Tab-separated table of C-alpha atoms in Angstrom:
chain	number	residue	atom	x	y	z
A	1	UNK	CA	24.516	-14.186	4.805
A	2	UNK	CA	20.943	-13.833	6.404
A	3	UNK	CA	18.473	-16.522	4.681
A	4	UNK	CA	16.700	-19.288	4.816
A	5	UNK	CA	14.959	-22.063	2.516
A	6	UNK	CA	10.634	-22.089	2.889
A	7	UNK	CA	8.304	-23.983	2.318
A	8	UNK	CA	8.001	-25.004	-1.708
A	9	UNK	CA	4.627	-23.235	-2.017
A	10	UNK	CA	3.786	-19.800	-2.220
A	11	UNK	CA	2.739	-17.752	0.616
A	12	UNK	CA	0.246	-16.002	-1.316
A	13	UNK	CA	-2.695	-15.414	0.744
A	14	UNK	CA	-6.143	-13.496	0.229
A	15	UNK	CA	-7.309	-11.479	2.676
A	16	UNK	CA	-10.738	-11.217	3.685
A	17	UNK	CA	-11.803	-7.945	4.008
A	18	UNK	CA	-15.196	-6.245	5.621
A	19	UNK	CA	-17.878	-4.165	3.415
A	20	UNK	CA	-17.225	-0.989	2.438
A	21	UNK	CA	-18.114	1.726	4.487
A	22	UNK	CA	-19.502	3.432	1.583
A	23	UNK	CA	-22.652	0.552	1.391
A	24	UNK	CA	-25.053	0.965	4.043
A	25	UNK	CA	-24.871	-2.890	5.009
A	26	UNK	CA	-24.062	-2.921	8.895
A	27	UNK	CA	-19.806	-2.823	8.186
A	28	UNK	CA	-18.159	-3.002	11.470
A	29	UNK	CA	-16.432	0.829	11.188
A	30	UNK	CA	-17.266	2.897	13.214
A	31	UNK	CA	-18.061	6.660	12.257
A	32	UNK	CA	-16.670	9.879	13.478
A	33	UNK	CA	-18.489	12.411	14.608
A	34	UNK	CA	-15.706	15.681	12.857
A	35	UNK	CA	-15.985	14.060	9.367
A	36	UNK	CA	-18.412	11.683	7.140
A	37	UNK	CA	-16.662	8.426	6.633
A	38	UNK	CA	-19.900	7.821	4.307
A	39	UNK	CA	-18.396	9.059	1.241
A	40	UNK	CA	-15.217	7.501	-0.535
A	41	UNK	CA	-13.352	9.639	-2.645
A	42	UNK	CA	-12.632	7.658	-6.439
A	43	UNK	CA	-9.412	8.630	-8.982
A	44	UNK	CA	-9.977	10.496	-12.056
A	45	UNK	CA	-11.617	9.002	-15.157
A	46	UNK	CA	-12.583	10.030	-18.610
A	47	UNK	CA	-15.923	11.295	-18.592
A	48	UNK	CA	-16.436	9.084	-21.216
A	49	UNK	CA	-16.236	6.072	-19.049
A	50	UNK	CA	-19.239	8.140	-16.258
A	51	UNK	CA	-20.951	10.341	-17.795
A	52	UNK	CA	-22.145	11.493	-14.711
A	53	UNK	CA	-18.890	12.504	-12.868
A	54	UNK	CA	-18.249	15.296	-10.919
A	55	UNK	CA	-15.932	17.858	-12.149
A	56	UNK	CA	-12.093	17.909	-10.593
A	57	UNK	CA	-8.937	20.319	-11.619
A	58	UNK	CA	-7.615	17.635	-13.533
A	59	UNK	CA	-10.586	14.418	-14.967
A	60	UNK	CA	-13.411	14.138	-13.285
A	61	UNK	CA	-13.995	12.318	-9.742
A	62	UNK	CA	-17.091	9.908	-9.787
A	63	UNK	CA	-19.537	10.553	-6.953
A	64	UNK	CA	-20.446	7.920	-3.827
A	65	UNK	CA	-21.002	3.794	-5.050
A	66	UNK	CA	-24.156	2.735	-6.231
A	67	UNK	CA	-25.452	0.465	-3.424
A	68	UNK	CA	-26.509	-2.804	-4.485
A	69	UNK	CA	-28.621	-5.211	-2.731
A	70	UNK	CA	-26.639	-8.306	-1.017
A	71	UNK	CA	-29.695	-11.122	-2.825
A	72	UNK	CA	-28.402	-9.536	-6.403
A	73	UNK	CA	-24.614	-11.456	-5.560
A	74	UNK	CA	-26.581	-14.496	-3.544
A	75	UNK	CA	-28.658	-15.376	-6.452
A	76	UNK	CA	-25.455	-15.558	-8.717
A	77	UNK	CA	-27.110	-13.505	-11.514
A	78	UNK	CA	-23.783	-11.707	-11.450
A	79	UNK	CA	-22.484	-13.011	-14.534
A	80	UNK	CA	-18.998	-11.637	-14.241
A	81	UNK	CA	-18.496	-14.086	-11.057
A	82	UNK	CA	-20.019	-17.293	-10.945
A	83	UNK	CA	-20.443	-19.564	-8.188
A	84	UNK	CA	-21.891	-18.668	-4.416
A	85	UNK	CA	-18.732	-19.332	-2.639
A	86	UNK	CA	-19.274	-22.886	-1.625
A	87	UNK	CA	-16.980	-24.647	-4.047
A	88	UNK	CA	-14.328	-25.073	-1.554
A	89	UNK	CA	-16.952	-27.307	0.853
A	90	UNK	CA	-16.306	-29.900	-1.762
A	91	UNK	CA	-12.564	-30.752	-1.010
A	92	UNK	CA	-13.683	-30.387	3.069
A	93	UNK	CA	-16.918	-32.197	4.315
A	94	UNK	CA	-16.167	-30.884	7.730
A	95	UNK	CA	-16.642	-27.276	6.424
A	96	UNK	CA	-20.617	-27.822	5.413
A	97	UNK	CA	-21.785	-26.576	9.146
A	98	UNK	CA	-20.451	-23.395	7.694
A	99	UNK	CA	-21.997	-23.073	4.338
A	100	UNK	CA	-23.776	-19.733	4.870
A	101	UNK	CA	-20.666	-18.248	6.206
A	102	UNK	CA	-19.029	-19.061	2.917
A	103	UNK	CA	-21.797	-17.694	0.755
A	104	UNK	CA	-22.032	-14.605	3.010
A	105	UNK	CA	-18.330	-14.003	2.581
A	106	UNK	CA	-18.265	-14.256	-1.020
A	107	UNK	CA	-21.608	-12.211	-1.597
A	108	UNK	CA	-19.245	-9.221	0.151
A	109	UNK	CA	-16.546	-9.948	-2.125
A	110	UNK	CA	-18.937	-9.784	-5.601
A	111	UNK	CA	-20.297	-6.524	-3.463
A	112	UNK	CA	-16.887	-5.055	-3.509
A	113	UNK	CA	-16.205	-6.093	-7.162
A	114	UNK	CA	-19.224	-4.687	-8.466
A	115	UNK	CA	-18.951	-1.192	-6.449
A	116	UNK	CA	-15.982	-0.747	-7.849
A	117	UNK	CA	-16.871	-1.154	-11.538
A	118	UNK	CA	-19.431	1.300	-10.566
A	119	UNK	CA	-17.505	3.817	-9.620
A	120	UNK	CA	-14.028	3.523	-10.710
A	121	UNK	CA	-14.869	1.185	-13.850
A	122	UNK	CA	-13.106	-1.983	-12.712
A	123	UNK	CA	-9.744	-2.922	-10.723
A	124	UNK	CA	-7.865	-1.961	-13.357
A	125	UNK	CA	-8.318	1.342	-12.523
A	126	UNK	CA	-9.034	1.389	-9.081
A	127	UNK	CA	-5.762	-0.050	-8.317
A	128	UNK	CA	-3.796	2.517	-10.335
A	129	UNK	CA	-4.018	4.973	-7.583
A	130	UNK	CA	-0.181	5.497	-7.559
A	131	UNK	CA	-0.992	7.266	-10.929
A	132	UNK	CA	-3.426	9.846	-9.496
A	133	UNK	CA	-2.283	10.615	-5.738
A	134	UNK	CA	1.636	11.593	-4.603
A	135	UNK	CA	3.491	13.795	-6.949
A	136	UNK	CA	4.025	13.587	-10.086
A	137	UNK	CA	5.710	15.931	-12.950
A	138	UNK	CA	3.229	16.498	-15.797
A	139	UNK	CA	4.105	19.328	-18.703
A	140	UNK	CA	2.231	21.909	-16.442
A	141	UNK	CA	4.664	21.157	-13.543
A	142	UNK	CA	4.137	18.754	-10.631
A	143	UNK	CA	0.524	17.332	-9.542
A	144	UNK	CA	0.486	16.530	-5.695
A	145	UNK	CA	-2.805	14.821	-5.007
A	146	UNK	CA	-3.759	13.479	-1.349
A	147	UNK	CA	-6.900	12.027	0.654
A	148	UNK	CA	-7.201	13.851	3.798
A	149	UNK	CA	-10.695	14.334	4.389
A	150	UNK	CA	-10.013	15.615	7.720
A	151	UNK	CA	-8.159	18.105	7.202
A	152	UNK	CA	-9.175	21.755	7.210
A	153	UNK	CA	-6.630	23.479	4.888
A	154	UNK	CA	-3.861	21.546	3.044
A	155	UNK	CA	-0.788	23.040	1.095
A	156	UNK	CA	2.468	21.422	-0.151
A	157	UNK	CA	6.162	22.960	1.318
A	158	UNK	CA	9.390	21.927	1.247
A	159	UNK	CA	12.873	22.986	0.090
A	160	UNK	CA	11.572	24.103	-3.410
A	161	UNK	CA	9.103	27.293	-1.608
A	162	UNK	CA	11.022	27.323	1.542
A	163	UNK	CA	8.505	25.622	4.096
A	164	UNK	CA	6.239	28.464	3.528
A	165	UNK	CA	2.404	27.181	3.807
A	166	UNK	CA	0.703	29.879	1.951
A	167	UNK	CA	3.465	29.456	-0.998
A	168	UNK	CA	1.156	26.233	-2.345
A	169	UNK	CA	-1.783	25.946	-1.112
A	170	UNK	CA	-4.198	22.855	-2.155
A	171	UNK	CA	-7.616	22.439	-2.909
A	172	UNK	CA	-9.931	20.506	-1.810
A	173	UNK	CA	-12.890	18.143	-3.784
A	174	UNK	CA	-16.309	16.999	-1.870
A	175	UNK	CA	-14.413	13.907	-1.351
A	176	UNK	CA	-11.682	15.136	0.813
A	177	UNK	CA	-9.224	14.932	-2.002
A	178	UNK	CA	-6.835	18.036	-1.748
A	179	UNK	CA	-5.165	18.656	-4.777
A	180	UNK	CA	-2.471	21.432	-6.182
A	181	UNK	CA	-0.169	22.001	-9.158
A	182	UNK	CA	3.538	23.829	-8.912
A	183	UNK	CA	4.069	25.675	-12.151
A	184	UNK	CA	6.804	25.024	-14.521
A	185	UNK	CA	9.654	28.077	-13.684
A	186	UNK	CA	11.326	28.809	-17.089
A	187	UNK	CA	10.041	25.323	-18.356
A	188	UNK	CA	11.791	23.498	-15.867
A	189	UNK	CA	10.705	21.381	-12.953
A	190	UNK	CA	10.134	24.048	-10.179
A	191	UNK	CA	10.890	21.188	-7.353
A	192	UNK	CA	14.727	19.807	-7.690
A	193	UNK	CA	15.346	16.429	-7.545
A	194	UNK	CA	16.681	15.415	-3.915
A	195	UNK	CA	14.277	18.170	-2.576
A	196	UNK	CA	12.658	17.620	1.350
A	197	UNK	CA	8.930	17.800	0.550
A	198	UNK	CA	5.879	17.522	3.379
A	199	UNK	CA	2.025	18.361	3.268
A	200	UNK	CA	1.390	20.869	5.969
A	201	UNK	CA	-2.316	20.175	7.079
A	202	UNK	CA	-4.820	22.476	9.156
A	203	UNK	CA	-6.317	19.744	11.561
A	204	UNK	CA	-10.237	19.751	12.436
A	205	UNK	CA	-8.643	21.589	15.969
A	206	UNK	CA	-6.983	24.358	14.072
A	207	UNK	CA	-4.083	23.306	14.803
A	208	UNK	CA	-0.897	23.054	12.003
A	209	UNK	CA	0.862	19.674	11.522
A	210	UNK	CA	3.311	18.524	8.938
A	211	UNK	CA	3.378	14.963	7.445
A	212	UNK	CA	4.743	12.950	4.882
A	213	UNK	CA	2.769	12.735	1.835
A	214	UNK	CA	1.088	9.406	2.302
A	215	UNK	CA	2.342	8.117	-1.494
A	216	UNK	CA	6.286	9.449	-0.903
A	217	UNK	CA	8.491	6.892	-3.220
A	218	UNK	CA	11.263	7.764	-1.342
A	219	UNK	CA	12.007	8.867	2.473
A	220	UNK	CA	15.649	9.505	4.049
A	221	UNK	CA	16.699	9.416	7.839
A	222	UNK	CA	19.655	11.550	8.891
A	223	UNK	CA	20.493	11.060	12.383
A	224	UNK	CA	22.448	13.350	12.538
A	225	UNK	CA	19.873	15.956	12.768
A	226	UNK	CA	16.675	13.519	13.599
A	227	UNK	CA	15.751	9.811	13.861
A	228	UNK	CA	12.240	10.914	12.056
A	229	UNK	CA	12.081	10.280	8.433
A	230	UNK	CA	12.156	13.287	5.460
A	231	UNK	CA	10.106	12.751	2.153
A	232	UNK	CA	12.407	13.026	-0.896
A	233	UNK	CA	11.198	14.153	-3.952
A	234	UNK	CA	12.593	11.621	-6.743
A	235	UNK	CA	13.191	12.500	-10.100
A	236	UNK	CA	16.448	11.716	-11.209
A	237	UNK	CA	17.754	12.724	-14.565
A	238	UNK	CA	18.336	9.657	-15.683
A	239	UNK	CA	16.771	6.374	-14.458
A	240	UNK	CA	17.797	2.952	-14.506
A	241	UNK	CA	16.416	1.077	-17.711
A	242	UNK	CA	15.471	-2.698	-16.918
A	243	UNK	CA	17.406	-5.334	-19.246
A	244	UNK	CA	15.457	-8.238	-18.460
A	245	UNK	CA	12.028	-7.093	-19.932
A	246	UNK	CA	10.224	-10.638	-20.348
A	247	UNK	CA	8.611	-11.528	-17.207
A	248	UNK	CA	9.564	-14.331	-15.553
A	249	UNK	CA	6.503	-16.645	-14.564
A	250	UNK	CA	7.247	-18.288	-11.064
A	251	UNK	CA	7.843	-22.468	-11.502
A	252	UNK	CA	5.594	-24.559	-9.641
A	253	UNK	CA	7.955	-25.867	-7.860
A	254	UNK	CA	9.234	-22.919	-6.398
A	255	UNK	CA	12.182	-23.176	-3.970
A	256	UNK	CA	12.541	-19.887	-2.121
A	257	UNK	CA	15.340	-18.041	-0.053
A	258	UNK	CA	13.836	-15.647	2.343
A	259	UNK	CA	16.273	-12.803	2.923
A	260	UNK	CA	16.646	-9.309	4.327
A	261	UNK	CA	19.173	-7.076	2.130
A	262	UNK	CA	20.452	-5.390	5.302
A	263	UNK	CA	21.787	-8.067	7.687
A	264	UNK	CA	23.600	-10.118	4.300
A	265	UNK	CA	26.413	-8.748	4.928
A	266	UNK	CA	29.079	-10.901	6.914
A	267	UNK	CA	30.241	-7.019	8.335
A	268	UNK	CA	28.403	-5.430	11.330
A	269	UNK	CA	26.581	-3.044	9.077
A	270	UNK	CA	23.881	-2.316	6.799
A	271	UNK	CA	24.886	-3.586	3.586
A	272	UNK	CA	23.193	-2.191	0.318
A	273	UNK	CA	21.162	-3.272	-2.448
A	274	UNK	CA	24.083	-3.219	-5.248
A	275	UNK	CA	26.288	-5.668	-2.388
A	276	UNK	CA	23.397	-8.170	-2.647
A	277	UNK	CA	23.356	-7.880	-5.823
A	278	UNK	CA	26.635	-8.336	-6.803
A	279	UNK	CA	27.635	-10.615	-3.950
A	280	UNK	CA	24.159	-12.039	-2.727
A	281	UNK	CA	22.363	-13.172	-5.855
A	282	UNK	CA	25.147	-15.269	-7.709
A	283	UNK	CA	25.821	-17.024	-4.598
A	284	UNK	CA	21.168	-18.027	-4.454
A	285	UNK	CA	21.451	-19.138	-8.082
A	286	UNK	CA	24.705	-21.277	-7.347
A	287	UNK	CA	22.859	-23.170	-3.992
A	288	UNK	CA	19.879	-23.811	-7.153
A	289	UNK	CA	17.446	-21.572	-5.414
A	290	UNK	CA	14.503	-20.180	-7.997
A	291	UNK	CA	12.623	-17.726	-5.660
A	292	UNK	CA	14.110	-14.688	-3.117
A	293	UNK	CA	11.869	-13.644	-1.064
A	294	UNK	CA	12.718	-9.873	-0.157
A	295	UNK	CA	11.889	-8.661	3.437
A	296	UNK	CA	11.748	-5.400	4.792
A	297	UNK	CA	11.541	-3.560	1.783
A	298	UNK	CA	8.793	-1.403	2.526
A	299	UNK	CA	10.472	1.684	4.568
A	300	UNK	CA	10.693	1.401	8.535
A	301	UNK	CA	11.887	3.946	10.939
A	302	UNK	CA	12.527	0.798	13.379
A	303	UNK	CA	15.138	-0.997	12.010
A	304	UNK	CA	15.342	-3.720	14.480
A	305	UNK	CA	11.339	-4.527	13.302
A	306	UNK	CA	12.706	-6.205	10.477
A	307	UNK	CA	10.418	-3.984	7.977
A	308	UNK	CA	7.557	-5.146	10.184
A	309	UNK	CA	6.251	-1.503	11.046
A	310	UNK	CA	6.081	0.427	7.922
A	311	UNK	CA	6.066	3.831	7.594
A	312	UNK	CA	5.884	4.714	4.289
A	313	UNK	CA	4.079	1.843	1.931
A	314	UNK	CA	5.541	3.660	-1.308
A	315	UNK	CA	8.490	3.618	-0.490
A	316	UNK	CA	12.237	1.004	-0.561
A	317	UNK	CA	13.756	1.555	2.154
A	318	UNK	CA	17.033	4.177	1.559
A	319	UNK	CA	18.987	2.177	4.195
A	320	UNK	CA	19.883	0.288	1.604
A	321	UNK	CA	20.636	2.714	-1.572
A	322	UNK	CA	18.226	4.172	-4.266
A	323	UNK	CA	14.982	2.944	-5.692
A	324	UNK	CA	17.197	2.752	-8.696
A	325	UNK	CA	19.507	0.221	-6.819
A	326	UNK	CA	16.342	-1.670	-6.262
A	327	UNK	CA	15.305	-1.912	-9.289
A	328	UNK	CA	18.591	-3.556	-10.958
A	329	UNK	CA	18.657	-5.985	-7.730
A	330	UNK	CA	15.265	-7.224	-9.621
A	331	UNK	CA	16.459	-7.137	-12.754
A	332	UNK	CA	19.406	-8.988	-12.200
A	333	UNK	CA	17.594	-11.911	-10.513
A	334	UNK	CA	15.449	-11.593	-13.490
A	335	UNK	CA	18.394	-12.154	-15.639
A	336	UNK	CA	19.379	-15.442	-13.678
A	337	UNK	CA	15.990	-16.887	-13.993
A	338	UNK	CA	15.462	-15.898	-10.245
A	339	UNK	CA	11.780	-14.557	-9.136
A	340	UNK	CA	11.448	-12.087	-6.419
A	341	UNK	CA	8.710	-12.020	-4.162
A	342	UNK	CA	7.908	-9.061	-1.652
A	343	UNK	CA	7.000	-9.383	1.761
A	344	UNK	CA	4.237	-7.375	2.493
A	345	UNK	CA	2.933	-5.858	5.708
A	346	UNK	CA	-0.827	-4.785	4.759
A	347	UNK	CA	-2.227	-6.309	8.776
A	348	UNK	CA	-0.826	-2.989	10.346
A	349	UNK	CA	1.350	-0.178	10.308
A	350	UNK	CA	3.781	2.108	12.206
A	351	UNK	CA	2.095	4.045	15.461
A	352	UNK	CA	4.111	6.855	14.144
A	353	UNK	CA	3.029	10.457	13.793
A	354	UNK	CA	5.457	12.663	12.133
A	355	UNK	CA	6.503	10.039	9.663
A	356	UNK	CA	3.855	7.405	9.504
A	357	UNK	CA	0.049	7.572	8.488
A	358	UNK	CA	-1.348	7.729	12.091
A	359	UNK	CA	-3.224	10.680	12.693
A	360	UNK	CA	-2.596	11.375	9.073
A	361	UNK	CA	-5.163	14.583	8.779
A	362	UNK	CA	-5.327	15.160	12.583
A	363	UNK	CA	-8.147	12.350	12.908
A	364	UNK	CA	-7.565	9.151	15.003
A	365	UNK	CA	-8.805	7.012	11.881
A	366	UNK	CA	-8.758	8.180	8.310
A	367	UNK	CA	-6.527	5.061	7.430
A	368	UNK	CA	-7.497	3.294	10.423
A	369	UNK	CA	-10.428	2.378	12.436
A	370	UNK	CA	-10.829	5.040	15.113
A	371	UNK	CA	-10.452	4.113	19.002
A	372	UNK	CA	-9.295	0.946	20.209
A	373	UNK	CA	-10.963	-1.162	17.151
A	374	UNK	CA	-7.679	0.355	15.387
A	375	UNK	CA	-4.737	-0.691	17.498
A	376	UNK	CA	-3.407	-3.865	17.892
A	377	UNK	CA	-2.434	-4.545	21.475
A	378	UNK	CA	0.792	-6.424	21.616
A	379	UNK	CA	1.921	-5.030	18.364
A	380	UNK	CA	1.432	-1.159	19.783
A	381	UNK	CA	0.280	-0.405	15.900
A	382	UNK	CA	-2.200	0.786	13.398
A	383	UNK	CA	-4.897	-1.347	12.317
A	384	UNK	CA	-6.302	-0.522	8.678
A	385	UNK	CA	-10.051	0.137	7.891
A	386	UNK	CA	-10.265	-2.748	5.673
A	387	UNK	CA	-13.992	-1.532	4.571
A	388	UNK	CA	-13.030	1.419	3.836
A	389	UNK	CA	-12.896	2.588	-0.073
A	390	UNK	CA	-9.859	4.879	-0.213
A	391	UNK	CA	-7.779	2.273	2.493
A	392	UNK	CA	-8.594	-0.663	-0.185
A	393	UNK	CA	-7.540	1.947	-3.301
A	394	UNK	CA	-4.321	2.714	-0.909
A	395	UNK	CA	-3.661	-0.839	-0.533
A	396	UNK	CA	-4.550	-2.413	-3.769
A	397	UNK	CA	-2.264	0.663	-5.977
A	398	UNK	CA	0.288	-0.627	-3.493
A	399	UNK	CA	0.656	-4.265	-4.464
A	400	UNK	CA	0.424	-3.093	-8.065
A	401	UNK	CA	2.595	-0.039	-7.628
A	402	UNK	CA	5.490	-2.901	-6.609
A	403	UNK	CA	4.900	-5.260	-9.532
A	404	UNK	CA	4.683	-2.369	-12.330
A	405	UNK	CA	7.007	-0.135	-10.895
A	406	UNK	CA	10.107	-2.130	-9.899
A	407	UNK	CA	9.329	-5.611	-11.140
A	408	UNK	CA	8.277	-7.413	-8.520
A	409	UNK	CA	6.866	-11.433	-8.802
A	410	UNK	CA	4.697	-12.008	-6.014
A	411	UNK	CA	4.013	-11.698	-2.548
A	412	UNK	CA	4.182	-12.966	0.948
A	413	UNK	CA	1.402	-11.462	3.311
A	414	UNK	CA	2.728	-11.302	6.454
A	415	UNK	CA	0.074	-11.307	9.741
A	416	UNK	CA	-2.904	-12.437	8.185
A	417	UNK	CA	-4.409	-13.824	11.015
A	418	UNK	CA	-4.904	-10.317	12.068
A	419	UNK	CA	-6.285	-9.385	8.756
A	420	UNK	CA	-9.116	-11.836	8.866
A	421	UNK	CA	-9.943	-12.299	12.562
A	422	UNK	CA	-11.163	-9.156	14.454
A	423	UNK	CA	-9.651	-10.548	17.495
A	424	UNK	CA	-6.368	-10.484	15.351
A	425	UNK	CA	-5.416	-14.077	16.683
A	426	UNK	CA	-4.491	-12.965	20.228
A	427	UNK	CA	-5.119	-15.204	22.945
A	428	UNK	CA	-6.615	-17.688	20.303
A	429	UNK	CA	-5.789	-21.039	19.253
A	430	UNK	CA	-5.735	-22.509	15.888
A	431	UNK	CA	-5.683	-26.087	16.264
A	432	UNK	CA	-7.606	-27.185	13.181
A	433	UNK	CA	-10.750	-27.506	15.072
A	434	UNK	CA	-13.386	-25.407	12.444
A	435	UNK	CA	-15.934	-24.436	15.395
């Protein structure tokens, strides 16, 4: 059984992350001369809540953020967010050299805050994108909604209108939001469950390319035909109900049991989220363990990465059984007092093509900064555009996505050095040493 006890205190950790593109205020990205990186498109809301949104095929999408001068957050007239950012000088004397640094730091994060009650009307909503983009089964028929502002022409194929591009064609927003709806046949769900699904693009180039919508909630490998990864579309007739509904609040003193569902198994094989369940789980709670700490969740074509390239953020990985499966792991723990924390990879992600989000519309950022500002060089991965406003709705639906959707307690951040540091910790020493 693969595990091991860590430290008693959470690995929660805050990234820090650079301005949004969107606000003219020198951010680090770097444009692109095929597509306007200027303008961030924002999720549906009630036109109630904006009065001044712009029409969509389904709510309305609000228009660019409002930019807002950085001395509005320094003066602390914000009164949402008090406090300049220094507080934390108090418990270090040796940080005071870098008092500005603090203040400038937090000034970006009230920036952030406040563009996105602007123009999504709060976090709350923002990170709900997992409601608005993917697909999703509504009485009309299922909604497939994705951010590809690169792309020329868009359309959704797959088993259901036998890979045939001009069956389902999308639309596209000012935003770069394509969107598309696939009717209802005889008031049933036109797309089966279990159905291969993939966004066929038109790139800037003219050139066709297939991907894997960006949200998929569940991709499948069969090597028997291909090592690269097939989004599933997953709506099972009936889904697993949870048991355990109260939450369970993490103890201070939390003891946790890092562990990768895979490699528990004493057999030279992938075992499955049921096994640890059954088998796994009983045996935590019995060693008086509060915490499991889940790795490798978050699908991975390389297996031997040890869920440290993802390829599909949305997504368990099937390796291991259905989301389903995953679920009731949770539930159980749940049951046996036992909180579950994910370990997230949000510092980089796979280099892959076909099943990954590189060169997602045909660009060489979208996701990611363009060039070499968005590779990491002894990683051979994709770096995120941390100031970017659809990468930060992407990657705050995604932490939310896990807790609401399958029931998860916390988080450990994995590579956060590279998150904060633009030289991503290589060749760099931490030795305590503030300057």
């Amino acid at each position: 059984m693969a595990g091991k006890k860590r430290s008693n205190k959470s690995k929660n950790h805050q990234k820090q992350s650079s301005r949004p593109a969107s606000l003219n205020v020198g951010s680090a990205t770097s444009s692109a001369a095929s597509t306007p990186r200027s303008t961030a498109p924002h999720s549906p809301v009630t036109p109630s809540a904006h009065a001044s949104a712009q029409p969509s095929l389904e709510g309305n999408f609000m228009g660019p953020p409002t930019k807002v001068a950085d001395s509005a957050y320094l003066s602390g007239s914000d009164p949402e967010i008090a406090g300049d950012g220094t507080e934390v000088i108090k418990s270090d004397g040796y940080l005071e050299p870098h008092r500005q640094y603090f203040g400038q730091r937090f000034a970006h994060f009230k920036r952030w805050v406040r563009d996105i009650e602007l123009s999504e009307g709060g976090i709350d909503k923002f990170s709900r994108g997992y409601e608005n983009y993917g697909l999703h089964v509504t009485p009309q028929g299922v909604r497939y909604r994705e951010w590809a502002p690169g792309a020329k022409e868009a359309s959704l194929v797959g088993d259901f209108n036998k890979w045939d591009p001009n069956a389902n064609k999308m639309t596209r927003n000012e935003f770069g939001v394509w969107e598309c709806v696939v009717p209802n046949v005889d008031g049933k769900v036109a797309i089966p469950h279990g159905s291969h699904i993939k966004v066929s693009f038109v790139t800037g180039n003219g050139e066709r390319v297939f991907r894997l919508p960006a949200w998929s909630t569940y991709v499948t490998q069969d090597l028997s035909k291909s090592p690269i990864y097939d989004s599933v579309f997953y709506n099972p007739p009936t889904k697993y109900k949870v048991k355990n509904t109260k939450r369970v609040v993490p103890p201070a003193d939390l003891r946790i049991y890092e562990a990768h569902v895979g490699i528990s198994s004493p057999e030279p094989r992938v075992a499955t989220y049921k096994e640890f369940t059954h088998n796994v789980l009983p045996v935590i709670h019995d060693l008086g363990y509060n915490c499991v700490q889940l790795m490798a969740v978050m699908e991975h074509a390389y297996y031997a990465s040890f869920g440290y390239q993802v390829t599909s953020f949305f997504a368990p990985s099937s390796r291991y059984g259905s989301p389903d499966d995953l679920r009731e792991l949770i539930d159980t723990a749940h049951g046996m007092g036992i909180v579950v924390f994910l370990d997230v990879v949000h510092s980089h992600a796979c280099n892959n093509v076909e099943d990954g989000l590189n060169q997602f519309d045909g660009t060489d950022h979208c996701y990611f900064h363009e060039g070499g500002m968005g590779r990491h060089e002894l990683w051979n991965s994709r770096l995120f555009n941390y100031g970017s406003h659809e990468v930060m709705r992407f990657l705050l639906s995604n932490l939310r996505y896990w807790v609401e959707e399958f029931g998860f307690d916390g988080f450990r951040f994995d590579g956060v050095t590279s998150m904060m540091y633009k030289h991503h910790g290589i060749a760099y020493g931490f030795s305590g040493d503030y300057n």
